[in-house]
XYZ file of C-alpha atoms in Angstrom:
203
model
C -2.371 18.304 -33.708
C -3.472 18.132 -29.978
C -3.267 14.531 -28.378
C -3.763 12.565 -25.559
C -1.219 11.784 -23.108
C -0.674 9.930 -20.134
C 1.200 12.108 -17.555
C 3.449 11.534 -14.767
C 3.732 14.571 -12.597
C 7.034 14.601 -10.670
C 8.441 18.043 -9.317
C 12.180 19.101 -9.963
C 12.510 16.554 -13.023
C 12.067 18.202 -16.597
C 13.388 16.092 -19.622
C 14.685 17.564 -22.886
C 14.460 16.184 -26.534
C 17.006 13.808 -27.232
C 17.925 13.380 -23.610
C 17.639 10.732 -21.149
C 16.263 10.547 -17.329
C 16.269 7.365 -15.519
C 13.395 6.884 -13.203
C 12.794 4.433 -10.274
C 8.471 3.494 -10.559
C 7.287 2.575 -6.937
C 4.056 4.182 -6.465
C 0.753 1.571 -7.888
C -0.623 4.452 -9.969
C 3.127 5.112 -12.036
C 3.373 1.191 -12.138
C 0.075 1.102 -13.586
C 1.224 3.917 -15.818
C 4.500 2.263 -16.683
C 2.518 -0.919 -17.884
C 0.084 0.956 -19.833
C 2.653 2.495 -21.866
C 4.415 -0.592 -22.485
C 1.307 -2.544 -23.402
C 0.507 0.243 -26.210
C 3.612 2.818 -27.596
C 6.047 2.856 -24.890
C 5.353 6.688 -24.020
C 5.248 8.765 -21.192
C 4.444 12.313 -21.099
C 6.952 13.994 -18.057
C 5.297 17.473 -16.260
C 6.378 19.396 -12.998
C 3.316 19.710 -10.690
C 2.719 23.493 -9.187
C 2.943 22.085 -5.868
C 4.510 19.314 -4.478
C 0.800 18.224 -3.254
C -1.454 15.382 -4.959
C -3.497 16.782 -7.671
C -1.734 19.950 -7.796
C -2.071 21.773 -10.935
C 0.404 21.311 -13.313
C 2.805 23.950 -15.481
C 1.666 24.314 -19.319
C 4.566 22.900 -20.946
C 5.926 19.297 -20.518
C 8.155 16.854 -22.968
C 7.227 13.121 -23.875
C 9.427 10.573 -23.589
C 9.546 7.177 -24.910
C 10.527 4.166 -22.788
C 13.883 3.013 -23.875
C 15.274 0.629 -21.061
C 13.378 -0.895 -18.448
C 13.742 -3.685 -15.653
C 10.513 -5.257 -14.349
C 11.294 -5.968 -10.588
C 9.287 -8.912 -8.552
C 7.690 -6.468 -6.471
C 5.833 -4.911 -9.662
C 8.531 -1.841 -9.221
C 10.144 -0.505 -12.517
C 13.795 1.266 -13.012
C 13.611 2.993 -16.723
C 15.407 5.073 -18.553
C 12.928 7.781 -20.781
C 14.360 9.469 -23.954
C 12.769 12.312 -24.361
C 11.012 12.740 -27.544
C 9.286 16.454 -28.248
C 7.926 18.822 -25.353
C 4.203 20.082 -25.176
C 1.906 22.289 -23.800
C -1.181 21.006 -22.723
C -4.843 22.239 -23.838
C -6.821 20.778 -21.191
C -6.774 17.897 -18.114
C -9.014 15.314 -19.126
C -11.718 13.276 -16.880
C -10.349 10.153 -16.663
C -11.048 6.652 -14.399
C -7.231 5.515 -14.703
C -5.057 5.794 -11.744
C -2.823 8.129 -13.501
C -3.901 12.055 -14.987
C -4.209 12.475 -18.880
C -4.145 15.771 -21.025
C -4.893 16.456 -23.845
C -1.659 18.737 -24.815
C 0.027 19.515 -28.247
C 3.908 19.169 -29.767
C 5.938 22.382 -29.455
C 7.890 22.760 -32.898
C 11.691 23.029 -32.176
C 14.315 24.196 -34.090
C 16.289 21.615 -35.110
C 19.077 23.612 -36.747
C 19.289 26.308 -33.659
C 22.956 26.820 -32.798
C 24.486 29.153 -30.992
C 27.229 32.282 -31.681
C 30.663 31.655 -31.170
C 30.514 34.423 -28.273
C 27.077 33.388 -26.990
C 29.038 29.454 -26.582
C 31.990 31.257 -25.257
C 30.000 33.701 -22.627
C 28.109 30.258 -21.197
C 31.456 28.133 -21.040
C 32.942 30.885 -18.952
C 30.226 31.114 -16.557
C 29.925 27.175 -16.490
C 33.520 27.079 -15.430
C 32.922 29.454 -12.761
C 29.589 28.172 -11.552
C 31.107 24.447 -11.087
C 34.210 25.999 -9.208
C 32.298 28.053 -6.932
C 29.987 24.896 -5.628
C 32.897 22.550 -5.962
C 31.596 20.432 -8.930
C 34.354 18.439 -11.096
C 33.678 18.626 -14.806
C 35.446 17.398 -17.700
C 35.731 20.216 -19.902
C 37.419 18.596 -22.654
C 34.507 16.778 -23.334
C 32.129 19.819 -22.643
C 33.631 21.050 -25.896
C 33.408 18.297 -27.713
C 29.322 18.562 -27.188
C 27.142 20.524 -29.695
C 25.267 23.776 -28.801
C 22.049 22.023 -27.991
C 23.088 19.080 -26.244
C 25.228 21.324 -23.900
C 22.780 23.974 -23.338
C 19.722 21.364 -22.823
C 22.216 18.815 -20.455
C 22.988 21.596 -18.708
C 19.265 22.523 -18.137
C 18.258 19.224 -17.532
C 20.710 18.529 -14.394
C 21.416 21.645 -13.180
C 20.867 21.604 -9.147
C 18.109 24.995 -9.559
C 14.577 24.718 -7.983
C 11.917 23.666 -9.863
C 10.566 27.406 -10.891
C 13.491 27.714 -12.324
C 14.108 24.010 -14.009
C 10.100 25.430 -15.827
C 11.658 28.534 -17.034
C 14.610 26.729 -19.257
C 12.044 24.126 -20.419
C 9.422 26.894 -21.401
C 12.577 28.836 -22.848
C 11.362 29.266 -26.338
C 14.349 29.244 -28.131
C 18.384 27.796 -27.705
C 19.712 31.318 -27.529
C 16.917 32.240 -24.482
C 17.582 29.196 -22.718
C 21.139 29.896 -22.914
C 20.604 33.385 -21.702
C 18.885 32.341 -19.007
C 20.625 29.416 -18.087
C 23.673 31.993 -17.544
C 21.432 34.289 -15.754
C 20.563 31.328 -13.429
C 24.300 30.215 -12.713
C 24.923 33.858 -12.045
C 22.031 33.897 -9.128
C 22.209 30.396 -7.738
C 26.204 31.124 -7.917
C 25.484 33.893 -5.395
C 24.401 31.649 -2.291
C 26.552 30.873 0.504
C 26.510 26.485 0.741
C 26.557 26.699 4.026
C 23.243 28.610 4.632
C 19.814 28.209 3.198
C 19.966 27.851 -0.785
C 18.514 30.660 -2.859
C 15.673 30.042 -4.768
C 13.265 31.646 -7.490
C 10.222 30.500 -5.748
């Protein structure tokens, strides 16, 4: 059932279900946001912008999250930290006099039970392990183990240092197994550029 949301439109940050992303609110519009959500269900509705440009248009598919920490600075700043709740693809912008943008937008089912193949988790652990050697990253793989099919794949997704073309793709990604796939495509690509020239990029 489609809904309204309030939207904050922030390129190269996508948010997964059952993830978090802490965000620092400066700008009067997102503190005007901010406080509207808190004053009514604590939700906002995170979307990459086409263009880093104000009032660019925005990319279909989004995910709501729900305020679960915040500090209130005395400058009227924020610092929160959004879960993220269910991702959805919007219908239509609405005409609106609030500072912020609104959509009307509806929930993308997900499949809560998705897991993946023992040699689909084994093919994206190997290219993990070379992807973090070859830019120098330190992980804890131990605990990468220890995580289950979704969390890893979406974490992964989530903070992966890709442009934002790319970061769209694995949050449009319609399944676990596809964003897998192409989360291992990505690594493979981005893996490819030399750090100390110009990074390679989707766009």
């Amino acid at each position: 059932m489609a809904t309204r949301l309030s939207i904050f439109p922030l390129p190269g940050a996508i948010l997964f279900p059952g993830l978090h992303l802490p965000l620092h609110i400066f700008e009067p519009r997102y503190r005007a946001l901010v406080g509207d959500a808190l004053a009514r269900d604590r939700r906002i509705a995170m979307i990459q912008p086409q263009r880093a440009e104000e009032g660019a248009p925005l990319f279909a598919v989004g995910c709501v999250g729900k305020i679960d920490e915040v500090e209130a600075l005395d400058d009227g700043r924020y610092n929160i930290i959004l879960q993220g709740e269910t991702r959805y693809r919007i219908v239509r912008e609405l005409e609106v006099t609030t500072p912020f943008r609104q959509v009307e937008a509806e929930p993308i089912a997900e499949d809560d039970d998705a897991a993946l193949s023992s040699i689909e988790r084994a093919g994206f652990e190997l290219e993990a392990r070379r992807f973090a050697d070859a830019q120098g990253y330190s992980v804890d793989w131990d605990s990468v183990a220890r995580l289950d099919d979704r969390s890893l794949i979406d974490g992964v997704s989530q903070i992966a240092p890709f442009d934002f073309a790319a970061k769209q793709a694995l949050l449009e990604a319609p399944t676990l197994q596809a964003r897998c796939e192409l989360l291992v495509q990505l690594m493979q690509f981005f893996g490819r550029s030399d750090p100390d020239e110009d990074r390679v990029t989707l766009q």
